Amino acid sequence: MKTIDLFEETSLALLANKARSSLTILGIVIGIGSVTAMIAIGQGAKNNIGSSIQSLGSNLVLVSPGMQRTPGAQVSQRRGSAQTLTKEDADAISQKLSLVKAVAPDLSSRYQVTAKGTNSNTSVVGTTADYPTIRNITMADGNFITDQNVRSLSKIAVLGPTARDDLFGVDSNPIGQSIRIKNIDFKIVGVATAKGGNGFSNQDDMIFVPISTAQQFLAGNDRVSTISVQAIDQASMTQMQQDITDLLLSRHNITNSALADFSTMNQTDIIATASSVTNTFTALLGSVAAISLLVGGIGIMNMMLTTVKERTREIGLRKAIGAKKRDISRQFLIEAIMLTFLGGIFGVILGWLIALIIRQFASIAATVSLSSVILAFGVSAAIGIIFGYYPARSASRLNPIEALRYE
Amino acid sequence: MIECRQITKIYQSGAGDTAALKDVSFDIKDGEFVAIIGPSGSGKSTLMHILGALDTPTSGQYFLDGRDVSKLSDDELADIRKNKIGFVFQSFNLLPRATVLRNVMLPLVYADVPKEQREAQAKVALKNAGLDGSHFHHLSNQLSGGQMQRVAIARALVNNPSLILADEPTGNLDTKTGEIVLETFRRLNQEHNHTIILITHEHDVAEHADRIIHIRDGHIIADAKNGKRHEIIDKI
Ligand SMILES: Nc1ncnc2c1ncn2[C@@H]1O[C@H](COP(=O)(O)OP(=O)(O)O)[C@@H](O)[C@H]1O
Ligand SMILES: [Mg+2]
């Protein structure tokens, strides 16, 4: 029997029972559709987190005061309230370490900020002129804080776009106006460009002031809450992180690194931690979806067994006119594979639609990748083979005489 | 050319062994029109299954066109059925949701006849079986019983088999349409020289054949040709 004839026989058989075929396919459509969608959502969430971490800046090591953290510890753990880092630590890192490209200390805290009758609870970041380079911040209007501003404790501020929207209205130009933080007036000199970052830290809802001003007038001490250090390249990250640790340990007179009063974290660690969370999440969603796929597969097997039973006489006839065992088993196997493959096609379409909807409404960059499409087809064909094998084999083993007599 | 040598068929079942055929020997030449007659349970269907290569005998030999088919494997039997045998069943066994043409072309699909030739070959077979072109594209379940059986005959003919086997082909038909079907067999035998074996328990059906083999309890008790076959019919 030729392959093309096999396919013709199969399609005619499936078309003869359109309603049943489509209902059976539906099980696979839902299964493949949900697996595809879940993978897309998981990937999307991972990419989102990845890009929002990347938007912090590149080749970045963050030094925070407080307990040493190990990779795998919670990313969202609150920055140490211990105040063990100083601007001098930041200067030392900048001057003494050769792998360092730029350093920006910051002192961040939330304050109630007011401007002309509006007010907002916003993160106020005291920092230096290098901060925009390190943290990938660009200016929409005006200028960022300069070294001169830091030296002279200028009472100036740069607004993040969200902070600007909240205080002065969407897309307004507040340069030259002032805001009030802790009863001190700050003159606005610039507005940063929106990063559109979503996820765990919104970098648009911030107000930047010179670090010296923040220490002197807002915090009332000379500590810093983070030192952002940028390496000269990605390859130097690990070494630079080690160098920072060694330098700060010696500056703080600590010999046992387990007792360090600061912690360093590089982007790779953060991404790895976040990825492991999203991977677990994806695996969990995926396995729930896989169960529905399994149920779909059982549906296929059930339909195929019914079909074989109903068509017993037909099988007997086919054998009487010369069909061999393998002609019969192939016919029914291909029927099952065709069902699951069709289910796979519609399932991928369904998954893609779900991903599209999620992208529209949940702002997760869910995308159906080529590899997950290939996977979906592979899996659906495999399900056809696995769940079609037994019915096909029992069809091929029917005795033609008994099959012809079957009522 | 059919040669049966001491064919015995024993069915084994829980209740014990049943000998459905006991030491049956006979020959049928090409172009013969033979009826095998006997009461229910005499072993007619068993014999037809062996002659049709659907089953093999417990002992004895069956030569079809010189080849011993009594000890072949399932796949080899399938090849014999595909190339040398055409079946006509009491209950037609057409594919219900397929057209007349498709039903008749089905054996050609398994015989690997090129697609282009199938339709022409099927149309010839349908004409020979006495069905006119207006029915070719009807679904087989829209036909009358007599038409269905002629489609089944066309399906049996389509691959030019050495042997056409019909098991009670008129069993589901009224006398008049049965008569038409039997006339079809006669014409196929006379005009196209097809070898036909007709299995029946009715003597008016058997009368249409040139030769009658009478079987009872798994034995051949009479075998007569032409004029002499009335001796058998009279005895029944
Ligand atoms: N598959 C089978 N298993 C056991 N006994 C069978 C089987 N088929 C037929 N027989 C027995 O063999 C004998 C002949 O049956 P069969 O060839 O069907 O006769 P007929 O077609 O002349 O009515 C009967 O006694 C029947 O019960
Ligand atoms: Mg019988």
XYZ file of C-alpha atoms and ligand atoms in Angstrom:
671
model
C 0.000 0.000 0.000
C 1.362 3.375 -1.007
C 1.785 6.148 1.531
C -0.383 8.558 -0.408
C -3.224 6.012 -0.426
C -2.752 5.521 3.285
C -3.205 9.235 3.855
C -6.243 9.335 1.599
C -7.876 6.433 3.422
C -7.111 8.085 6.742
C -8.447 11.520 5.844
C -11.641 10.003 4.461
C -12.131 8.019 7.650
C -11.614 11.121 9.785
C -13.906 13.220 7.620
C -16.582 10.531 7.797
C -16.768 11.215 11.522
C -16.229 14.950 11.644
C -17.927 15.648 14.948
C -16.143 12.909 16.815
C -12.795 13.682 15.208
C -13.054 17.362 16.122
C -14.066 16.666 19.698
C -11.162 14.298 20.093
C -8.809 16.824 18.545
C -10.108 19.432 20.988
C -8.482 17.548 23.859
C -5.121 17.779 22.125
C -5.719 21.391 21.090
C -6.275 22.374 24.710
C -3.307 20.330 25.870
C -0.842 21.625 23.292
C -2.335 25.123 23.497
C -1.846 25.354 27.240
C 1.646 23.883 27.155
C 2.663 26.344 24.431
C 1.072 29.271 26.255
C 2.609 28.313 29.596
C 6.074 28.041 28.087
C 5.558 31.379 26.345
C 4.434 33.044 29.562
C 7.286 31.516 31.544
C 9.830 32.620 28.944
C 8.257 36.038 28.789
C 8.372 36.481 32.553
C 11.993 35.406 32.536
C 12.868 37.845 29.770
C 11.019 40.626 31.595
C 12.955 40.059 34.777
C 16.174 39.626 32.823
C 15.717 42.891 30.958
C 14.674 44.829 34.018
C 17.808 43.579 35.746
C 19.851 44.480 32.673
C 18.322 47.932 32.643
C 19.952 48.533 36.014
C 23.127 48.908 33.995
C 25.669 46.563 32.557
C 28.606 44.723 34.185
C 27.392 45.939 37.521
C 28.362 44.917 41.026
C 26.288 46.355 43.834
C 27.826 46.775 47.266
C 25.375 47.081 50.144
C 25.937 47.528 53.836
C 24.946 44.846 56.295
C 25.069 41.078 56.292
C 26.951 39.111 53.686
C 24.490 37.588 51.287
C 25.037 34.426 49.355
C 23.768 33.906 45.834
C 20.365 32.288 46.068
C 19.285 34.417 48.989
C 16.185 36.406 48.328
C 16.781 39.186 45.874
C 14.148 41.380 47.373
C 15.708 41.231 50.808
C 15.699 44.725 52.205
C 18.917 46.584 51.949
C 20.737 46.377 55.229
C 19.737 49.081 57.581
C 23.219 48.821 59.005
C 25.184 51.839 57.931
C 28.646 50.594 57.300
C 29.553 52.035 53.910
C 30.815 55.528 53.287
C 31.545 57.693 50.308
C 35.235 57.168 51.133
C 34.753 53.442 50.503
C 33.372 54.333 47.086
C 36.305 56.664 46.384
C 38.766 53.953 47.420
C 37.147 51.444 45.046
C 37.294 53.964 42.237
C 40.936 54.900 42.845
C 42.559 51.622 43.834
C 40.989 48.948 41.664
C 42.131 48.639 38.078
C 39.171 46.605 36.787
C 36.728 49.315 37.791
C 35.346 51.553 35.080
C 33.061 53.743 37.154
C 31.697 54.010 40.674
C 28.572 55.701 41.957
C 27.587 55.617 45.618
C 24.028 56.427 46.487
C 21.983 57.121 49.552
C 18.379 56.230 48.924
C 15.334 56.575 51.060
C 11.654 57.260 50.597
C 10.360 60.689 51.476
C 7.170 62.603 51.180
C 7.815 65.030 48.342
C 5.613 68.014 47.665
C 5.280 70.397 44.769
C 2.664 73.094 44.350
C -0.124 71.335 46.194
C 0.652 67.835 44.913
C 2.608 65.359 46.906
C 4.002 61.935 46.416
C 5.876 59.315 48.391
C 8.936 58.751 46.287
C 12.351 57.243 46.457
C 14.953 59.978 46.731
C 18.390 58.910 45.550
C 21.388 60.919 46.571
C 24.195 60.155 44.159
C 27.088 61.418 42.064
C 27.677 62.439 38.450
C 28.646 58.924 37.324
C 25.330 57.365 38.288
C 23.623 57.803 34.876
C 26.481 56.059 33.027
C 26.461 53.119 35.376
C 22.704 52.738 35.708
C 21.835 53.417 32.071
C 19.965 56.613 32.753
C 19.583 59.157 29.980
C 18.209 62.638 30.217
C 15.008 63.734 28.534
C 15.398 67.359 29.555
C 18.064 69.402 31.328
C 21.117 67.946 33.024
C 22.001 65.371 35.629
C 23.814 66.164 38.849
C 27.431 67.314 38.277
C 30.575 66.867 40.391
C 30.351 70.582 41.143
C 26.806 70.091 42.533
C 28.121 67.336 44.804
C 31.043 69.409 46.038
C 28.879 72.419 46.754
C 25.943 70.577 48.323
C 23.579 72.116 45.752
C 19.893 71.851 46.495
C 18.959 70.660 43.056
C 16.977 67.651 41.891
C 16.541 65.494 38.767
C 13.160 63.825 38.401
C 12.424 60.380 37.082
C 9.566 60.468 34.529
C 7.031 58.833 36.852
C 7.911 61.195 39.677
C 7.581 64.110 37.242
C 4.151 62.841 36.082
C 2.969 62.434 39.660
C 4.128 65.825 40.848
C 3.701 68.095 37.856
C 1.420 66.239 35.466
C 2.100 63.942 32.562
C 4.732 65.181 30.106
C 5.015 68.584 31.759
C 8.320 70.422 31.829
C 9.097 71.236 35.470
C 12.672 72.485 34.927
C 13.249 75.617 36.928
C 10.411 74.861 39.327
C 11.053 73.415 42.752
C 9.982 70.581 44.972
C 10.091 70.322 48.712
C 11.624 67.394 50.555
C 11.803 67.468 54.367
C 10.999 71.172 54.226
C 13.934 71.937 51.996
C 13.392 73.354 48.516
C 15.169 71.656 45.633
C 15.373 73.297 42.254
C 14.645 70.961 39.357
C 17.441 70.882 36.788
C 16.568 67.819 34.702
C 14.152 65.014 33.857
C 15.309 61.485 33.035
C 14.023 59.394 30.119
C 11.522 56.664 30.874
C 13.050 53.186 31.033
C 9.691 51.489 31.000
C 11.124 48.940 33.361
C 8.567 46.939 35.215
C 9.131 44.276 37.773
C 10.620 44.570 41.160
C 12.123 48.038 41.037
C 10.542 50.854 39.145
C 13.454 52.992 38.112
C 11.229 55.708 36.740
C 9.690 56.645 40.059
C 12.789 58.311 41.506
C 14.174 61.695 42.344
C 17.924 62.231 42.174
C 19.782 64.752 44.336
C 23.534 65.248 45.005
C 24.708 62.643 47.517
C 26.354 65.250 49.717
C 23.076 67.153 49.928
C 21.200 63.985 50.814
C 23.712 63.087 53.529
C 23.794 66.541 55.002
C 20.176 67.684 54.788
C 18.026 64.570 54.408
C 19.732 61.662 56.200
C 21.853 63.651 58.581
C 24.850 61.295 58.370
C 27.577 60.459 55.892
C 26.692 56.850 55.146
C 25.719 55.449 51.756
C 23.144 52.777 51.045
C 24.608 51.271 47.891
C 27.786 51.561 45.909
C 27.266 50.716 42.244
C 30.494 49.609 40.589
C 30.832 49.033 36.889
C 33.538 46.694 35.601
C 35.564 47.427 32.470
C 34.075 44.350 30.836
C 31.961 41.309 31.567
C 34.966 38.990 31.890
C 36.372 41.061 34.760
C 33.207 40.972 36.856
C 34.140 38.064 39.111
C 37.665 39.289 39.718
C 36.446 42.816 40.351
C 33.859 41.571 42.827
C 36.629 39.743 44.688
C 38.875 42.816 44.610
C 36.097 44.979 46.051
C 35.511 42.472 48.834
C 39.225 42.315 49.670
C 39.598 46.090 49.604
C 36.582 46.770 51.811
C 37.527 44.013 54.255
C 40.916 45.591 54.728
C 39.475 49.099 54.935
C 36.995 47.929 57.609
C 39.699 45.933 59.410
C 37.886 42.624 59.105
C 39.986 39.485 58.653
C 37.282 36.849 58.505
C 35.293 37.357 55.336
C 32.353 35.545 56.919
C 31.978 38.493 59.274
C 31.937 41.126 56.546
C 29.745 44.139 57.307
C 28.781 44.586 53.643
C 27.715 42.419 50.804
C 28.397 42.388 47.102
C 26.073 41.123 44.450
C 26.637 41.038 40.734
C 24.003 41.054 38.023
C 24.733 37.500 37.034
C 23.808 36.368 40.547
C 20.618 38.374 40.501
C 19.639 37.072 37.089
C 20.466 33.500 38.085
C 18.332 33.765 41.207
C 15.444 35.353 39.354
C 15.731 32.824 36.518
C 15.630 29.906 38.888
C 12.396 31.283 40.297
C 10.834 31.733 36.861
C 12.127 28.340 35.723
C 10.398 26.657 38.625
C 7.291 28.648 37.847
C 7.442 27.637 34.163
C 8.007 23.986 35.029
C 5.052 24.036 37.371
C 2.710 25.634 34.830
C 4.099 23.365 32.134
C 3.432 20.221 34.101
C -0.144 21.233 34.833
C -0.563 21.791 31.102
C 1.160 18.480 30.354
C -1.472 16.692 32.402
C -4.170 18.121 30.163
C -2.138 16.882 27.212
C -2.049 13.424 28.747
C -5.809 13.528 29.156
C -6.061 14.529 25.492
C -3.898 11.549 24.584
C -6.146 9.197 26.501
C -9.061 10.725 24.589
C -7.311 9.804 21.338
C -6.779 6.252 22.507
C -10.387 5.975 23.578
C -11.641 7.225 20.232
C -9.304 4.929 18.331
C -10.423 1.898 20.324
C -14.055 2.771 19.624
C -13.269 3.282 15.953
C -11.527 -0.058 15.679
C -14.466 -1.766 17.334
C -17.009 -0.038 15.103
C -15.062 -0.754 11.986
C -14.332 -4.386 12.744
C -16.194 -5.585 9.646
C -14.428 -3.023 7.525
C -11.112 -4.320 8.850
C -12.217 -7.872 8.032
C -13.158 -6.768 4.508
C -9.861 -4.982 3.995
C -8.036 -8.102 5.065
C -10.168 -10.273 2.790
C -9.237 -8.167 -0.215
C -5.536 -8.412 0.573
C -4.589 -5.914 3.298
C -1.667 -7.124 5.376
C -1.332 -6.658 9.123
C 0.984 -3.726 8.660
C -1.377 -2.033 6.181
C -4.087 -2.099 8.826
C -1.901 -1.049 11.738
C -0.377 1.788 9.713
C -3.795 3.018 8.689
C -5.004 3.311 12.269
C -1.717 4.626 13.576
C -1.703 7.355 10.945
C -5.291 8.149 11.843
C -4.230 8.740 15.433
C -1.169 10.745 14.421
C -3.224 12.862 12.035
C -5.631 13.644 14.855
C -2.893 14.646 17.270
C -0.978 16.522 14.595
C -4.060 18.536 13.666
C -4.538 19.071 17.381
C -0.938 20.253 17.494
C -1.479 22.806 14.737
C -4.608 24.264 16.309
C -3.008 23.978 19.740
C -0.031 26.084 18.674
C -2.424 28.647 17.229
C -4.389 28.652 20.479
C -1.210 28.965 22.535
C -0.057 31.813 20.335
C -3.402 33.605 20.796
C -3.200 33.177 24.556
C 0.348 34.538 24.500
C -0.864 37.492 22.441
C -3.636 38.244 24.924
C -1.261 37.922 27.870
C 1.151 40.302 26.168
C -1.632 42.827 25.617
C -3.155 42.715 29.056
C -0.572 41.443 31.499
C 2.505 43.188 30.072
C 4.486 39.964 30.146
C 6.484 39.641 26.936
C 5.023 36.186 26.241
C 6.243 34.949 22.864
C 5.844 31.544 21.243
C 9.344 30.593 20.170
C 10.167 28.398 17.179
C 11.616 25.793 19.493
C 8.384 25.519 21.452
C 6.433 25.163 18.178
C 8.735 22.345 17.107
C 8.423 20.830 20.551
C 4.621 21.036 20.349
C 4.550 19.203 17.008
C 7.029 16.621 18.214
C 5.023 16.018 21.360
C 1.708 15.810 19.515
C 3.087 13.325 16.989
C 4.585 11.315 19.837
C 1.234 11.266 21.614
C -0.382 9.985 18.417
C 2.157 7.194 18.218
C 1.994 6.296 21.904
C -1.777 6.375 22.250
C -2.514 5.120 18.740
C -0.183 2.160 18.910
C -2.312 -0.153 20.999
C -5.599 0.387 19.077
C -3.754 0.049 15.750
C -2.099 -3.144 16.866
C -5.343 -4.684 18.033
C -6.954 -3.746 14.704
C -4.168 -5.412 12.756
C -4.430 -8.579 14.811
C -8.110 -9.149 14.131
C -8.881 -12.474 12.515
C -10.482 -11.661 9.144
C -13.075 -14.431 9.402
C -14.277 -13.345 12.819
C -14.071 -9.695 11.886
C -16.309 -10.269 8.868
C -18.873 -12.013 11.046
C -18.803 -9.268 13.722
C -22.181 -7.625 14.308
C -6.976 -24.341 -11.281
C -7.894 -25.628 -7.813
C -6.718 -28.928 -6.352
C -7.792 -29.968 -2.865
C -6.070 -33.015 -1.380
C -7.461 -34.639 1.748
C -8.315 -31.393 3.447
C -9.256 -31.700 7.086
C -10.176 -28.803 9.336
C -10.543 -29.273 13.046
C -11.692 -26.405 15.277
C -10.448 -26.572 18.818
C -12.596 -24.996 21.437
C -13.359 -25.343 25.119
C -16.234 -27.695 24.410
C -13.940 -30.038 22.510
C -12.745 -30.496 18.933
C -15.086 -30.089 15.956
C -14.079 -31.615 12.640
C -15.703 -29.223 10.163
C -14.062 -30.833 7.099
C -12.943 -34.444 6.911
C -10.607 -35.633 4.178
C -12.105 -33.508 1.428
C -10.552 -33.851 -2.069
C -11.691 -32.346 -5.376
C -10.439 -30.309 -8.361
C -11.960 -27.273 -10.027
C -10.724 -26.224 -13.471
C -10.368 -22.671 -14.726
C -13.625 -21.294 -16.053
C -15.887 -23.624 -14.099
C -19.048 -22.402 -12.360
C -19.473 -24.560 -9.273
C -22.025 -24.518 -6.491
C -21.178 -25.987 -3.121
C -24.394 -26.975 -1.442
C -25.177 -28.445 1.931
C -27.259 -27.877 5.042
C -26.309 -25.479 7.794
C -23.277 -26.652 9.769
C -22.090 -28.975 6.985
C -18.764 -27.124 6.577
C -19.471 -24.889 3.566
C -18.146 -21.702 5.117
C -15.119 -23.507 6.479
C -14.360 -24.745 2.972
C -14.839 -21.298 1.522
C -12.411 -19.794 4.035
C -9.776 -22.304 3.034
C -10.414 -21.893 -0.694
C -10.348 -18.116 -0.193
C -7.004 -18.242 1.669
C -8.585 -16.699 4.751
C -7.695 -19.799 6.728
C -5.469 -22.833 6.370
C -6.479 -26.493 6.767
C -5.432 -28.539 9.784
C -4.061 -31.145 7.384
C -4.108 -31.811 3.642
C -3.014 -29.628 0.757
C -4.657 -26.926 -1.285
C -3.056 -25.963 -4.604
C -4.186 -22.736 -6.256
C -2.720 -22.290 -9.752
C -0.121 -24.902 -8.865
C 0.993 -23.274 -5.617
C 0.442 -24.986 -2.279
C -1.299 -22.372 -0.147
C -2.146 -24.629 2.781
C 0.908 -23.743 4.837
C 1.489 -20.080 4.088
C 2.002 -17.287 6.609
C -0.598 -14.567 7.221
C 1.151 -12.096 4.923
C 1.575 -14.667 2.141
C -2.117 -15.532 2.417
C -2.935 -11.834 2.157
C -0.960 -11.686 -1.088
C -2.865 -14.704 -2.462
C -6.192 -13.046 -1.607
C -5.047 -9.778 -3.118
C -3.961 -11.268 -6.446
C -6.049 -14.376 -6.994
C -9.316 -14.204 -5.067
C -12.453 -12.110 -5.192
C -15.016 -12.406 -2.397
C -18.751 -11.786 -2.513
C -20.431 -11.920 0.897
C -23.999 -12.451 1.961
C -24.020 -9.096 3.748
C -22.200 -7.210 0.922
C -19.618 -5.621 3.259
C -19.339 -2.340 1.393
C -17.784 0.710 3.039
C -20.985 2.626 3.820
C -19.757 6.221 3.582
C -17.726 5.680 0.441
C -18.935 6.020 -3.137
C -19.568 3.045 -5.374
C -16.381 3.777 -7.310
C -14.263 3.980 -4.194
C -15.599 0.679 -2.939
C -14.709 -1.010 -6.186
C -11.278 0.614 -6.323
C -10.356 -0.495 -2.804
C -8.717 -3.824 -3.799
C -6.608 -1.924 -6.338
C -5.273 0.292 -3.556
C -3.857 -2.758 -1.770
C -2.693 -4.275 -5.060
C -0.613 -1.123 -5.725
C -2.305 -0.487 -9.060
C -1.322 3.030 -10.219
C -3.925 5.619 -9.270
C -4.587 6.648 -12.898
C -5.633 3.133 -13.874
C -7.900 2.427 -10.940
C -10.957 4.352 -11.986
C -10.989 2.939 -15.515
C -10.537 -0.586 -14.194
C -13.309 -0.094 -11.626
C -15.685 1.247 -14.258
C -15.119 -1.793 -16.452
C -15.781 -4.102 -13.506
C -18.959 -2.199 -12.608
C -20.229 -2.443 -16.196
C -19.459 -6.162 -16.239
C -21.314 -6.582 -12.962
C -24.313 -4.952 -14.608
C -24.296 -1.533 -12.970
C -24.691 1.553 -15.131
C -22.696 4.757 -14.771
C -25.438 6.776 -13.087
C -24.712 5.058 -9.775
C -20.934 5.329 -9.764
C -20.786 8.393 -7.560
C -23.567 7.430 -5.184
C -22.695 6.480 -1.655
C -22.952 2.742 -1.309
C -25.508 2.950 1.499
C -27.928 4.781 -0.826
C -28.287 1.736 -3.081
C -30.800 -1.107 -3.076
C -29.738 -4.582 -1.959
C -29.434 -5.903 -5.506
C -27.334 -2.912 -6.529
C -25.125 -3.299 -3.476
C -24.467 -6.915 -4.293
C -23.539 -6.004 -7.849
C -21.118 -3.401 -6.499
C -19.664 -6.154 -4.338
C -19.374 -8.396 -7.385
C -17.608 -5.607 -9.270
C -15.221 -5.254 -6.318
C -14.547 -9.006 -6.483
C -13.893 -8.778 -10.232
C -11.843 -5.645 -10.378
C -8.396 -7.173 -10.013
C -9.083 -10.081 -12.417
C -8.829 -12.863 -9.832
C -8.375 -16.545 -10.664
C -11.334 -17.333 -8.496
C -14.536 -15.603 -7.387
C -15.951 -16.953 -4.140
C -19.527 -16.116 -3.227
C -20.874 -17.183 0.184
C -24.695 -17.172 0.139
C -24.689 -14.118 -2.171
C -28.484 -14.109 -2.455
C -29.134 -14.769 1.241
C -30.076 -11.145 1.956
C -31.972 -10.566 -1.303
C -35.523 -11.279 -2.412
C -36.006 -13.965 -5.034
C -36.234 -11.575 -7.960
C -33.102 -9.553 -7.225
C -31.381 -12.800 -6.223
C -32.155 -14.094 -9.676
C -30.584 -11.002 -11.275
C -27.428 -11.434 -9.184
C -27.193 -15.121 -10.143
C -27.664 -14.177 -13.800
C -24.753 -11.781 -13.368
C -22.551 -14.648 -12.171
C -23.635 -16.805 -15.068
C -22.839 -14.067 -17.585
C -19.447 -13.402 -16.011
C -18.700 -17.103 -16.277
C -19.873 -17.464 -19.854
C -18.709 -14.173 -21.351
C -15.568 -13.523 -19.341
C -14.619 -17.082 -18.384
C -14.344 -16.261 -14.645
C -14.062 -19.268 -12.322
C -16.907 -18.971 -9.819
C -17.641 -20.922 -6.659
C -21.067 -20.300 -5.208
C -21.840 -21.440 -1.679
C -25.465 -21.940 -0.770
C -27.937 -24.095 1.065
C -30.719 -23.509 -1.488
C -30.993 -25.825 -4.442
C -32.666 -23.273 -6.733
C -29.574 -21.151 -6.242
C -27.248 -24.096 -6.842
C -29.100 -24.908 -10.042
C -27.587 -21.875 -11.737
C -24.155 -23.516 -11.661
C -22.767 -26.061 -14.107
C -21.471 -28.289 -11.381
C -22.747 -29.022 -7.897
C -20.682 -30.352 -5.001
C -22.871 -31.607 -2.195
C -21.326 -31.573 1.243
C -22.678 -32.890 4.532
C -21.010 -33.245 7.928
C -17.685 -32.268 6.429
C -17.768 -34.906 3.657
C -18.436 -34.586 -0.047
C -21.368 -36.860 -0.650
C -21.979 -36.036 -4.308
C -20.262 -34.133 -7.147
C -22.021 -33.896 -10.511
C -21.822 -31.805 -13.691
C -24.352 -30.407 -16.133
C -27.165 -32.888 -16.898
C -26.296 -35.122 -14.006
C -26.508 -32.388 -11.391
C -30.270 -32.854 -11.274
C -29.621 -36.184 -9.646
C -28.158 -34.282 -6.687
C -30.843 -31.656 -6.624
C -33.533 -34.294 -6.699
C -31.941 -36.035 -3.715
C -31.904 -32.923 -1.528
N -14.554 -20.838 14.589
C -15.146 -22.008 14.886
N -14.871 -22.599 16.067
C -15.455 -23.773 16.388
N -16.296 -24.418 15.588
C -16.614 -23.893 14.401
C -16.054 -22.644 13.990
N -16.537 -22.340 12.755
C -17.368 -23.367 12.421
N -17.403 -24.276 13.401
C -18.155 -25.535 13.373
O -17.773 -26.224 12.196
C -18.891 -26.783 11.603
C -19.032 -26.271 10.176
O -19.367 -24.911 10.213
P -19.526 -24.012 8.917
O -18.346 -24.234 8.052
O -19.807 -22.637 9.352
O -20.812 -24.634 8.255
P -21.843 -23.991 7.219
O -21.233 -22.787 6.648
O -22.079 -25.079 6.227
O -23.077 -23.688 8.007
C -20.094 -26.447 12.481
O -20.338 -27.538 13.350
C -19.630 -25.258 13.253
O -20.239 -25.242 14.523
Mg -21.989 -20.804 6.628
